[in-house]
PDB file of C-alpha atoms and ligand atoms in Angstrom:
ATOM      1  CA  UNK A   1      22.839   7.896  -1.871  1.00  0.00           C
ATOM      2  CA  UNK A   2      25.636  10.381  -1.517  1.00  0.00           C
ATOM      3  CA  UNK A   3      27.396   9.221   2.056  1.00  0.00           C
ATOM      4  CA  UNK A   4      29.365  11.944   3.693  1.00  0.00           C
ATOM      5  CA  UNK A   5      31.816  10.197   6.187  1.00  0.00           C
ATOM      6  CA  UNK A   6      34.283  12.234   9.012  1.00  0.00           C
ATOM      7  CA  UNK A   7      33.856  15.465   6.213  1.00  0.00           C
ATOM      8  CA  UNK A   8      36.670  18.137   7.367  1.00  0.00           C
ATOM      9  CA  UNK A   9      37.662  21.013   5.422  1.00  0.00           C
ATOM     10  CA  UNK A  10      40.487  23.758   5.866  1.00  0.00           C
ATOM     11  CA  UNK A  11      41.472  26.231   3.790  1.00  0.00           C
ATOM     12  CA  UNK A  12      44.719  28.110   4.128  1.00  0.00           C
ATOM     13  CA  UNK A  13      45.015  26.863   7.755  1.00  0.00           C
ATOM     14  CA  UNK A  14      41.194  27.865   8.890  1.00  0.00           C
ATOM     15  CA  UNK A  15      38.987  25.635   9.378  1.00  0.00           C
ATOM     16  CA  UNK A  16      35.796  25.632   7.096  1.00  0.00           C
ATOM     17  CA  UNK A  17      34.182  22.388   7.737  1.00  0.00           C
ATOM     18  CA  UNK A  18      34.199  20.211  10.810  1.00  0.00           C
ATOM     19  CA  UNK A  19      33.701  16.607  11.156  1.00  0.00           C
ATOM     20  CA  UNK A  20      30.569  16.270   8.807  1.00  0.00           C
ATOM     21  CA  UNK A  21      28.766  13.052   8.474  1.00  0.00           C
ATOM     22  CA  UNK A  22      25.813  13.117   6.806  1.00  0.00           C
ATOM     23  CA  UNK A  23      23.913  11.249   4.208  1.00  0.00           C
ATOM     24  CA  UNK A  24      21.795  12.904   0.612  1.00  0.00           C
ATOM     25  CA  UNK A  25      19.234   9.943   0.157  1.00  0.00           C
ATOM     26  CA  UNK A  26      18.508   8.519  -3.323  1.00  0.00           C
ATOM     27  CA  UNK A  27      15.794   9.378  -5.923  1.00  0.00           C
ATOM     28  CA  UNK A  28      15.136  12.727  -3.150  1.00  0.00           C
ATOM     29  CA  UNK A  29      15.513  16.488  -3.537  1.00  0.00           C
ATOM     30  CA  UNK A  30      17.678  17.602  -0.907  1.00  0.00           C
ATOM     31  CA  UNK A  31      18.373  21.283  -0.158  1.00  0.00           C
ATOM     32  CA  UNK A  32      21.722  22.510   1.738  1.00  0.00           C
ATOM     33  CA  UNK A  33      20.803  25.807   3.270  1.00  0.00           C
ATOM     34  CA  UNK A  34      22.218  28.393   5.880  1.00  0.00           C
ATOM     35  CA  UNK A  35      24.214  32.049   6.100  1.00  0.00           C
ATOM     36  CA  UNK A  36      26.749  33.255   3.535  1.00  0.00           C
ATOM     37  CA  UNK A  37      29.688  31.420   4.721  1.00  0.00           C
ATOM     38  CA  UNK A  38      28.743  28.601   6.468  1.00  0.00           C
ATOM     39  CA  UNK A  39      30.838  26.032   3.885  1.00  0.00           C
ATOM     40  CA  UNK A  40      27.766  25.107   2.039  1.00  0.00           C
ATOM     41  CA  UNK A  41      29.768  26.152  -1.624  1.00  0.00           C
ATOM     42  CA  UNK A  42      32.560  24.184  -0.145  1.00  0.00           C
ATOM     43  CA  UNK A  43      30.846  21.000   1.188  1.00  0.00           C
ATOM     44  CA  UNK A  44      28.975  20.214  -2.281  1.00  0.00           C
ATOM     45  CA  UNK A  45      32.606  21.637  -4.481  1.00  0.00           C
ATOM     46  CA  UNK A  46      34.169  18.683  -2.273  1.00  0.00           C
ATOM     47  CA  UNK A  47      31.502  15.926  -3.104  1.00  0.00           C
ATOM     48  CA  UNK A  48      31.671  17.366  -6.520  1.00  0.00           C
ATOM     49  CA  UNK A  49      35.969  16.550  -6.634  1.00  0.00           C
ATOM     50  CA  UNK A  50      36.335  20.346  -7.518  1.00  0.00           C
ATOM     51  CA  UNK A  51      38.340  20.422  -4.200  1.00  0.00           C
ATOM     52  CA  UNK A  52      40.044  17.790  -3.395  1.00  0.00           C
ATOM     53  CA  UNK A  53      39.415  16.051  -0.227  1.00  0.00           C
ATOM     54  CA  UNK A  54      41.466  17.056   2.728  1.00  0.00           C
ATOM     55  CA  UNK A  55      39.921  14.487   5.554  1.00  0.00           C
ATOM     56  CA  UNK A  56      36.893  11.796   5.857  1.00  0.00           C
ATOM     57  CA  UNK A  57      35.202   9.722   3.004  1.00  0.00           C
ATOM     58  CA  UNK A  58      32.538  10.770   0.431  1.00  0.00           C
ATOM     59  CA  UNK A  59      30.892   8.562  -1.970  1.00  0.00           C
ATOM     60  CA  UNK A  60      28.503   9.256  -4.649  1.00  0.00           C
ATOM     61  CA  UNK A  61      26.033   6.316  -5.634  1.00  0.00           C
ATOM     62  CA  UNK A  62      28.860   3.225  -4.069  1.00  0.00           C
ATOM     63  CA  UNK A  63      31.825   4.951  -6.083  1.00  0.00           C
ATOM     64  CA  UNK A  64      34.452   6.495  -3.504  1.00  0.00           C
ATOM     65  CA  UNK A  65      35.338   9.562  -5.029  1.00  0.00           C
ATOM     66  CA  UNK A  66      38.691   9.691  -4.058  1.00  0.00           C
ATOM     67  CA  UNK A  67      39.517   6.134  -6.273  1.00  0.00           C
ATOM     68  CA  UNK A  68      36.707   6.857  -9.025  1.00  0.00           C
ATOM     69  CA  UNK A  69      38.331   7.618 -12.206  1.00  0.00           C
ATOM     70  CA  UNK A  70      36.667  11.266 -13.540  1.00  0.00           C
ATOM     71  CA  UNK A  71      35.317  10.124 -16.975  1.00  0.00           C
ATOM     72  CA  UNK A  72      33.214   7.251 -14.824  1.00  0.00           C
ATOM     73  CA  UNK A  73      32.662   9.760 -12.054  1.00  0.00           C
ATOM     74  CA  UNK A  74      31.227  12.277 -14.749  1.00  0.00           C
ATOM     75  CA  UNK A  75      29.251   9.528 -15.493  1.00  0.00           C
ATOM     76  CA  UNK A  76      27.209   9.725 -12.501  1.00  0.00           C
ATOM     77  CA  UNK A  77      27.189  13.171 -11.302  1.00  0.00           C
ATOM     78  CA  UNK A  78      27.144  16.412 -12.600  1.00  0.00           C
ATOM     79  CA  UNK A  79      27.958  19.906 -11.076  1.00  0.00           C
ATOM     80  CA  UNK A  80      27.423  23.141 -11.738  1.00  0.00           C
ATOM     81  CA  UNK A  81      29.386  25.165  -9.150  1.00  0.00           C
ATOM     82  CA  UNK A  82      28.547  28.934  -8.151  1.00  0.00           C
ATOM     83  CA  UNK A  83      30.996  30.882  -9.836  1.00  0.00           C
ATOM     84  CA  UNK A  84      30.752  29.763 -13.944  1.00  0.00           C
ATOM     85  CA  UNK A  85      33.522  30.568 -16.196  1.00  0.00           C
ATOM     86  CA  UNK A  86      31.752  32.339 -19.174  1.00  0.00           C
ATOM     87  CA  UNK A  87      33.474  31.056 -22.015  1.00  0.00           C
ATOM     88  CA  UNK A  88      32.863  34.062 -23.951  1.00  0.00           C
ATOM     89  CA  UNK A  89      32.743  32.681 -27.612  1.00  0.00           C
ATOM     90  CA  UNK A  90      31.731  29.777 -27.039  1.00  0.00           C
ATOM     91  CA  UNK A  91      28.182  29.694 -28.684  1.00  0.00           C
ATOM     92  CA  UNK A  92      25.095  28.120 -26.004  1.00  0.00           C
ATOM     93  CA  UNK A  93      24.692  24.853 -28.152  1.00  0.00           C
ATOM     94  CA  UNK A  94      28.055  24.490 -27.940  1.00  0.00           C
ATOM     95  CA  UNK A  95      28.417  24.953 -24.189  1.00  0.00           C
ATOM     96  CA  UNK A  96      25.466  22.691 -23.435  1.00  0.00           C
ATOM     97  CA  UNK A  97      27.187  20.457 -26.022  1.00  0.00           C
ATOM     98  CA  UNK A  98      30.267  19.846 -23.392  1.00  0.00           C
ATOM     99  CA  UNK A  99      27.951  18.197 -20.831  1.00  0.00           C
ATOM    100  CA  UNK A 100      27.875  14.764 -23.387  1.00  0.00           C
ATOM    101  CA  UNK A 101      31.572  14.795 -23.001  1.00  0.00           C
ATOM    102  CA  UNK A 102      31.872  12.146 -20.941  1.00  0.00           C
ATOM    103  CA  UNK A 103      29.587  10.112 -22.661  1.00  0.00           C
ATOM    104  CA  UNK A 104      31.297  10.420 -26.287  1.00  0.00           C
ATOM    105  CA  UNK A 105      34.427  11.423 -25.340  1.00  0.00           C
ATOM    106  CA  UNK A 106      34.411  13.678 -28.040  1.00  0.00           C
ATOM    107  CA  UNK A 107      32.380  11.254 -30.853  1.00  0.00           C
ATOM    108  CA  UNK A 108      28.707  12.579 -30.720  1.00  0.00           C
ATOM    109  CA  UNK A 109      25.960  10.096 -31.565  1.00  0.00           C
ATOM    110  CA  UNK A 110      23.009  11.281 -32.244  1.00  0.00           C
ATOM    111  CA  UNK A 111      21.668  10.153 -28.654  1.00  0.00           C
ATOM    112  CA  UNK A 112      24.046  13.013 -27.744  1.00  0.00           C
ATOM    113  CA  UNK A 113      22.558  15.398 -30.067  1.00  0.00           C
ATOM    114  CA  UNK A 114      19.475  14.469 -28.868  1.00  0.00           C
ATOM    115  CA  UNK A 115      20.044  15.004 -25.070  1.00  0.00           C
ATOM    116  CA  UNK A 116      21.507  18.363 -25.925  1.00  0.00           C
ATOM    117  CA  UNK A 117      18.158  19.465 -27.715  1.00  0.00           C
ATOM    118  CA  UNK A 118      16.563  18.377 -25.014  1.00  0.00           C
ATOM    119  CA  UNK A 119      18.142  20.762 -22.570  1.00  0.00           C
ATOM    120  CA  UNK A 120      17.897  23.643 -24.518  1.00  0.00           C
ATOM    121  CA  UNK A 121      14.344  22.842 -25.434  1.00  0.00           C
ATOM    122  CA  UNK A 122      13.728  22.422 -21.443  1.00  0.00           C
ATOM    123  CA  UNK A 123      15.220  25.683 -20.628  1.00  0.00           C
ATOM    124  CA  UNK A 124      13.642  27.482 -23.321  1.00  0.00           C
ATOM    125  CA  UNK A 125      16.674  28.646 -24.582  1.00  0.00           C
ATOM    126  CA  UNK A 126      15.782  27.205 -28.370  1.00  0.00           C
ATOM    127  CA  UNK A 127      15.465  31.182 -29.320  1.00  0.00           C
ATOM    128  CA  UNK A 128      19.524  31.762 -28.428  1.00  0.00           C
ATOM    129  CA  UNK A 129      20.955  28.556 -29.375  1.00  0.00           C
ATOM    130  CA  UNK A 130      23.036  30.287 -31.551  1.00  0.00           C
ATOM    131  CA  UNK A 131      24.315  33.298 -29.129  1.00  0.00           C
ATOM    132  CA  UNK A 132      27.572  33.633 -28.122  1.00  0.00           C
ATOM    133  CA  UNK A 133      27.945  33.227 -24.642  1.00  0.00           C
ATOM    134  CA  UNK A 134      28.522  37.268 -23.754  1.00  0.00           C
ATOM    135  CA  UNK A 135      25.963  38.277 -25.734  1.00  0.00           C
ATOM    136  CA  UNK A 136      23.559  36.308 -22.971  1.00  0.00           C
ATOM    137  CA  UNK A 137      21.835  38.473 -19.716  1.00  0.00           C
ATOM    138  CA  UNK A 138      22.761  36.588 -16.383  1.00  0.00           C
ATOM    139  CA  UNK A 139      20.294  34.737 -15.979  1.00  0.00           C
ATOM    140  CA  UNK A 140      20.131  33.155 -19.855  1.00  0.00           C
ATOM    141  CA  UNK A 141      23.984  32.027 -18.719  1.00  0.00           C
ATOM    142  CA  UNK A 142      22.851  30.411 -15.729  1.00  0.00           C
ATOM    143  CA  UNK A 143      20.248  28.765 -17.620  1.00  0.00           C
ATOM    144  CA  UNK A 144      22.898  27.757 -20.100  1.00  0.00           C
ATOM    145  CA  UNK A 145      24.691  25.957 -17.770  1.00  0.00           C
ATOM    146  CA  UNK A 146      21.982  24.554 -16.251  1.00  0.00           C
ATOM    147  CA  UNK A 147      21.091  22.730 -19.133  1.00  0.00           C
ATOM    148  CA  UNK A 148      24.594  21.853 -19.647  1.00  0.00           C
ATOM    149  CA  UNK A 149      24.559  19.756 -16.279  1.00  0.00           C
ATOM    150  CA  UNK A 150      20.806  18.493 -17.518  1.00  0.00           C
ATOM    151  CA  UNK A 151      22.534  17.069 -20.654  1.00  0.00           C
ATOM    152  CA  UNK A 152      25.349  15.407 -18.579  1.00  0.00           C
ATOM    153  CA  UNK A 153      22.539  13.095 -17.762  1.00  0.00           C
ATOM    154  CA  UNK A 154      23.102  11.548 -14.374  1.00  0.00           C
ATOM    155  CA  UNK A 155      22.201   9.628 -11.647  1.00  0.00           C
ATOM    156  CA  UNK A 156      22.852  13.107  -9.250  1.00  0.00           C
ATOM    157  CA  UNK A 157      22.838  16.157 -10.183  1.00  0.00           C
ATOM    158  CA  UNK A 158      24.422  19.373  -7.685  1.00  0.00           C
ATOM    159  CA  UNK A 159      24.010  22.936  -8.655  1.00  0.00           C
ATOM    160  CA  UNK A 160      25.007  25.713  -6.208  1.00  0.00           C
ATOM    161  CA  UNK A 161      22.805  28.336  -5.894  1.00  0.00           C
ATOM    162  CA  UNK A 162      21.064  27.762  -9.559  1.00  0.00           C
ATOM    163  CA  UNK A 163      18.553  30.210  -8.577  1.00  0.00           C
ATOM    164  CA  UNK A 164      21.107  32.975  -8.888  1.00  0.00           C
ATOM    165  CA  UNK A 165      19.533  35.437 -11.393  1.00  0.00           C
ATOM    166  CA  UNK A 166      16.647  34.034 -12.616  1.00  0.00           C
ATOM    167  CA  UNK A 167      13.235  35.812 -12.472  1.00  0.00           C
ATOM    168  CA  UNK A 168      10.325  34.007 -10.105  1.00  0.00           C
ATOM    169  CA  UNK A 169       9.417  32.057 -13.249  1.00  0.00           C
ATOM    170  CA  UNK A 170      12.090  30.809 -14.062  1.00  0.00           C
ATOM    171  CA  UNK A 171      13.315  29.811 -10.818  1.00  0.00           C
ATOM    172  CA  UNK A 172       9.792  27.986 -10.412  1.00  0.00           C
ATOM    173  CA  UNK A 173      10.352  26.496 -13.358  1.00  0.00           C
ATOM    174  CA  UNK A 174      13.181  25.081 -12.766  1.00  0.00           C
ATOM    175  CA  UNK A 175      12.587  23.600  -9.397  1.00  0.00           C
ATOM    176  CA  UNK A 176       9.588  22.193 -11.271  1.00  0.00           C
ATOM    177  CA  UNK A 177      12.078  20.375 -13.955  1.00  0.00           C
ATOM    178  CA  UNK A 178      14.088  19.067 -10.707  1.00  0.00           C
ATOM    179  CA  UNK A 179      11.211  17.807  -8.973  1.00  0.00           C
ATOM    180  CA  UNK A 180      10.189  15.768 -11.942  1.00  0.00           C
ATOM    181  CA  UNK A 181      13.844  14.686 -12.350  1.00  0.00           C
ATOM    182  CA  UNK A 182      13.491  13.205  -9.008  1.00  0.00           C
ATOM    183  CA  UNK A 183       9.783  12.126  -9.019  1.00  0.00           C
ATOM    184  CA  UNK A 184       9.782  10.902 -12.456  1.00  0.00           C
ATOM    185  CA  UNK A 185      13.180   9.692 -13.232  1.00  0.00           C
ATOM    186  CA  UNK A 186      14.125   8.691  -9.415  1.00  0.00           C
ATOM    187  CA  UNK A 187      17.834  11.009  -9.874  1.00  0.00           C
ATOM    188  CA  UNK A 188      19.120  12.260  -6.615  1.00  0.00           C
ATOM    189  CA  UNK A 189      19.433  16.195  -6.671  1.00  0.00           C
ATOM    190  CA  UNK A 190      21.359  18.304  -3.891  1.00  0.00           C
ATOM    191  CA  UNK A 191      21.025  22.111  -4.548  1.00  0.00           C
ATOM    192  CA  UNK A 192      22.058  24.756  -2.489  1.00  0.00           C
ATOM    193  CA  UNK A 193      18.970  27.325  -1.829  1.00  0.00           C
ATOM    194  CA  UNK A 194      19.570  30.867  -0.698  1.00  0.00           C
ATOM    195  CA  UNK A 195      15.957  31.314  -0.467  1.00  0.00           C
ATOM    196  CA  UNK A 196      14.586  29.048   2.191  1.00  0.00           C
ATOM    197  CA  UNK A 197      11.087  29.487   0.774  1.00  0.00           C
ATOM    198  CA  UNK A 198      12.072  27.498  -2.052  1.00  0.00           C
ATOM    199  CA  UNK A 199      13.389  24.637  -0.157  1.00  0.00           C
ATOM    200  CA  UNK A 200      10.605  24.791   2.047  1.00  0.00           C
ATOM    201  CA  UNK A 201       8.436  24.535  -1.237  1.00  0.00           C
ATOM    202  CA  UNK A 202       9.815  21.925  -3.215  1.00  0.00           C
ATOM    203  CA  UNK A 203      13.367  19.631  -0.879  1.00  0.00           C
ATOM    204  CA  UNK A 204      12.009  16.244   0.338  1.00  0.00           C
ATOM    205  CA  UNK A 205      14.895  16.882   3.004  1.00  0.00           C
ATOM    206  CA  UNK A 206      16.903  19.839   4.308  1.00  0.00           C
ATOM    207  CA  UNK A 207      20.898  20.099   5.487  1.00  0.00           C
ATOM    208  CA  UNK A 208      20.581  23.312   7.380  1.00  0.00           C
ATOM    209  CA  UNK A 209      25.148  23.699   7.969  1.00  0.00           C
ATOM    210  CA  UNK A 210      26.058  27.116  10.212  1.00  0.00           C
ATOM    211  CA  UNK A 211      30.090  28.061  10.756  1.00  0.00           C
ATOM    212  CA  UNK A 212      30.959  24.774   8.988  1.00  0.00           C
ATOM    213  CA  UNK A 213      29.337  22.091  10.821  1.00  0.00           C
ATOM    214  CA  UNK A 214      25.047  20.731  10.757  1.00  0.00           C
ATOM    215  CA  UNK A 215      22.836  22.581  12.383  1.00  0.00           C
ATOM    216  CA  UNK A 216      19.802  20.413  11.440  1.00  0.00           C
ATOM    217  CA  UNK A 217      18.880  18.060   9.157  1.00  0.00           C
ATOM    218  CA  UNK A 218      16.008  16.075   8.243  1.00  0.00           C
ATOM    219  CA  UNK A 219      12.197  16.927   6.551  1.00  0.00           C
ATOM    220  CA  UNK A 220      10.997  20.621   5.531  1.00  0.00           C
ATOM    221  CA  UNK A 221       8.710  20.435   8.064  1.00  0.00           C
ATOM    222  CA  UNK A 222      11.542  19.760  10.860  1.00  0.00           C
ATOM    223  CA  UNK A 223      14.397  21.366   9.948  1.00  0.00           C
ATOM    224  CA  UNK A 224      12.028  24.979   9.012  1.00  0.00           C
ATOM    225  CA  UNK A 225      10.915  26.044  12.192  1.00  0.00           C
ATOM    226  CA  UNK A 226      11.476  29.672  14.195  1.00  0.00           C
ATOM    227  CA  UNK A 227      13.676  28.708  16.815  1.00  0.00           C
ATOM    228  CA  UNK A 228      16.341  26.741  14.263  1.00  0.00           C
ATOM    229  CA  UNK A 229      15.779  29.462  11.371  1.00  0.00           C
ATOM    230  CA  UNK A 230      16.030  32.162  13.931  1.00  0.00           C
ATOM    231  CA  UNK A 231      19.211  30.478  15.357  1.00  0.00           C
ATOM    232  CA  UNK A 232      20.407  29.317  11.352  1.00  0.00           C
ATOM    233  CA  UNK A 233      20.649  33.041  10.391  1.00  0.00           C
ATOM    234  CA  UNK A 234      20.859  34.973  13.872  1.00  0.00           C
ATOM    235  CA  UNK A 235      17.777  36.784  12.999  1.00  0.00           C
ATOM    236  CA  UNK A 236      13.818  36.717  14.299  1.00  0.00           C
ATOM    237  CA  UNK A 237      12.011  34.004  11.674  1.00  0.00           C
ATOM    238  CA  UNK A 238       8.344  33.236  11.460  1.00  0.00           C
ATOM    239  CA  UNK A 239       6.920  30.351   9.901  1.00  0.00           C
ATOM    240  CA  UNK A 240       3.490  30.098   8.657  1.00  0.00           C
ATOM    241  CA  UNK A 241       1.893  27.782   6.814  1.00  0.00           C
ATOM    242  CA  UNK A 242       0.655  27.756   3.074  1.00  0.00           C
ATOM    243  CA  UNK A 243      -0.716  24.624   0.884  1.00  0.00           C
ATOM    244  CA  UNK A 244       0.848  22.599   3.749  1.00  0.00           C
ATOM    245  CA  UNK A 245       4.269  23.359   3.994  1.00  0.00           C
ATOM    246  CA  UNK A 246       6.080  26.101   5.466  1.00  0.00           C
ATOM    247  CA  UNK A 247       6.448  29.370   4.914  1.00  0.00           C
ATOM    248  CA  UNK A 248       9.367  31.375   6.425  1.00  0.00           C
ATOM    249  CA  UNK A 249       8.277  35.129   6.588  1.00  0.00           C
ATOM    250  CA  UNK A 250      11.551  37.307   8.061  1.00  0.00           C
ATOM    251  CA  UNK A 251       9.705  40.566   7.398  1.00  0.00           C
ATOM    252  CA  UNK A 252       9.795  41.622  11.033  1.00  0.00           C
TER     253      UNK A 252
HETATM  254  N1  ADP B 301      39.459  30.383  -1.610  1.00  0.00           N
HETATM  255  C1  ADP B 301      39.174  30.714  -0.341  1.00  0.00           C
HETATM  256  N2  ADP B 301      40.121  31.269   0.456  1.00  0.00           N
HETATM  257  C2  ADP B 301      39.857  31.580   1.749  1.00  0.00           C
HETATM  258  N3  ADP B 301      38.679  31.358   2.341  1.00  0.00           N
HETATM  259  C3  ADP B 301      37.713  30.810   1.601  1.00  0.00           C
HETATM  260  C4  ADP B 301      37.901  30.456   0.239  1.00  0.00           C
HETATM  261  N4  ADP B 301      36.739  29.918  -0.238  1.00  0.00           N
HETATM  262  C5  ADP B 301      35.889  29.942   0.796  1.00  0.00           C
HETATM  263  N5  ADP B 301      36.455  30.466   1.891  1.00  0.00           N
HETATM  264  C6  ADP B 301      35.829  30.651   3.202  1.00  0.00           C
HETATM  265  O1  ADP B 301      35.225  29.431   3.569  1.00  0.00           O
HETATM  266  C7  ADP B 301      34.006  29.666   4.257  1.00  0.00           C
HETATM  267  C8  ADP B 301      32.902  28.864   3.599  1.00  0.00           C
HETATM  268  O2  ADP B 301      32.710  29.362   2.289  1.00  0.00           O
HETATM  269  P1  ADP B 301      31.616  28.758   1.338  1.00  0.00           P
HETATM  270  O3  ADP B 301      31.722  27.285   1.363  1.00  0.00           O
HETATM  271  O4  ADP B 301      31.744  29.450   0.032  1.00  0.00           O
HETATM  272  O5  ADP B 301      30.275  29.206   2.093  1.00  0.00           O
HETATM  273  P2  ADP B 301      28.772  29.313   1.568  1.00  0.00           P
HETATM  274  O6  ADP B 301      28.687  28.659   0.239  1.00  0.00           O
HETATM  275  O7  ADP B 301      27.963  28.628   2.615  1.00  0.00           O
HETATM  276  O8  ADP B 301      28.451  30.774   1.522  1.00  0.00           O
HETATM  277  C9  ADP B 301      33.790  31.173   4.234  1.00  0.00           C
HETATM  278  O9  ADP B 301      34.157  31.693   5.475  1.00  0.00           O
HETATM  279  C10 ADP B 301      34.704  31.648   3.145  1.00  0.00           C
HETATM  280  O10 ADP B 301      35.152  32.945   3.402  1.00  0.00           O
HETATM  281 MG1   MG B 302      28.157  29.374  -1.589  1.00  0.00          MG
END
């Protein structure tokens, strides 16, 4: 479980989060959705330590991550945040190398090799193994460092926005590798979803968060109905149905 305890946030004196408690239950795909700006990036960068924490308590799996040395911390969750540094000639076995780090500490075994293959094999990027990072479209990178978190092996795994720049197969595919992460493997995943269809498609549980606080939070079929979605993103939502979940429509 990641526990979010008394969660505030400010940056440069304005206020980004407010007072969030909430709690990402174990071995369950949880989505964090709402508008550009509502301190989704922020919320999961602070359970992540790439921000340190200003107010309130967060831990990840019973380690507080304000006393949680990082090597044991990287140990049990990875991240990949929203913005990647493209480390330009770096080559993509290399980069997806770097998520065994903490696990060698810079002595690969082969177990190590072996999780790394993995990865790329998984992402299908066997074919550019060998590519320098720049020499990659958008959405290869992403994939890159997707399978760099995948490697870091963990008991959670966060990704912001991971859907960024990937075609529909892709991006089904790899909600497909995070539901059987999850189903298969029982590892906790919290990603943030700009398309709500996806969430509604494949989250066992939804964090809808609006100007910094929780809007709603709970099961796909709670949290994604008209009147919250219509009040989420200030705009008139349907939601129909299809293979028994929802399906947002905002075509109007
Ligand atoms: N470095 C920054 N400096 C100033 N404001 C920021 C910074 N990063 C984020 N913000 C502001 O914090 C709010 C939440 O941002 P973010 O967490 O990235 O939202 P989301 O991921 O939901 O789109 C936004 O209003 C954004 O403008
Ligand atoms: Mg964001």
């Amino acid at each position: 479980m990641i526990e979010i305890r008394a969660v505030s946030h400010q940056i440069a004196g304005t206020p980004i989060l407010h007072d969030i408690t909430t709690r990402l239950p174990e071995g369950r795909l949880t989505a964090l959705i709402g508008p550009n700006g509502a301190g989704k990036s922020t919320l999961l960068r602070l359970v992540g330590r790439l921000e340190p924490l200003q107010a309130g308590r967060i831990s990840v799996a019973g380690h507080d991550i304000a006393a949680t040395p990082t090597d044991r911390l990287a140990q049990v969750m990875a991240i990949l945040g929203q913005q990647t540094l493209i480390a330009s000639r770096l080559r993509l076995a290399e980069l997806v190398a770097f998520g065994r780090w903490p696990h060698h500490k810079g002595r690969p075994k082969a177990a190590d090799r072996a999780h790394v293959d993995e990865a790329i094999r998984t992402f299908a990027l066997g074919p550019l193994a060998h590519r320098f990072m720049d020499e990659l479209s958008g959405g290869q990178a992403q994939r890159a460092h997707i399978a760099m978190a995948f490697a870091q092996d963990t008991e959670w795994l966060l990704l912001d926005e991971p859907l960024n720049n990937l075609d529909m197969s892709h991006a089904r595919a790899l909600m497909a590798r995070l539901r059987a992460l999850v189903d298969q493997q029982g590892r906790g995943v919290a990603v943030v979803l700009h398309e709500v269809n996806y969430a509604a498609a494949w989250a066992d549980h939804i964090i809808a968060l609006k100007d910094g606080r929780i809007l709603a939070e709970g099961a796909p079929d709670a949290v994604l109905t008209e009147d919250l979605l219509s009040r989420l993103y200030d705009a008139p939502i349907a939601v129909g149905r299809h293979q028994g979940r929802p399906l947002v429509l905002h075509h109007a």
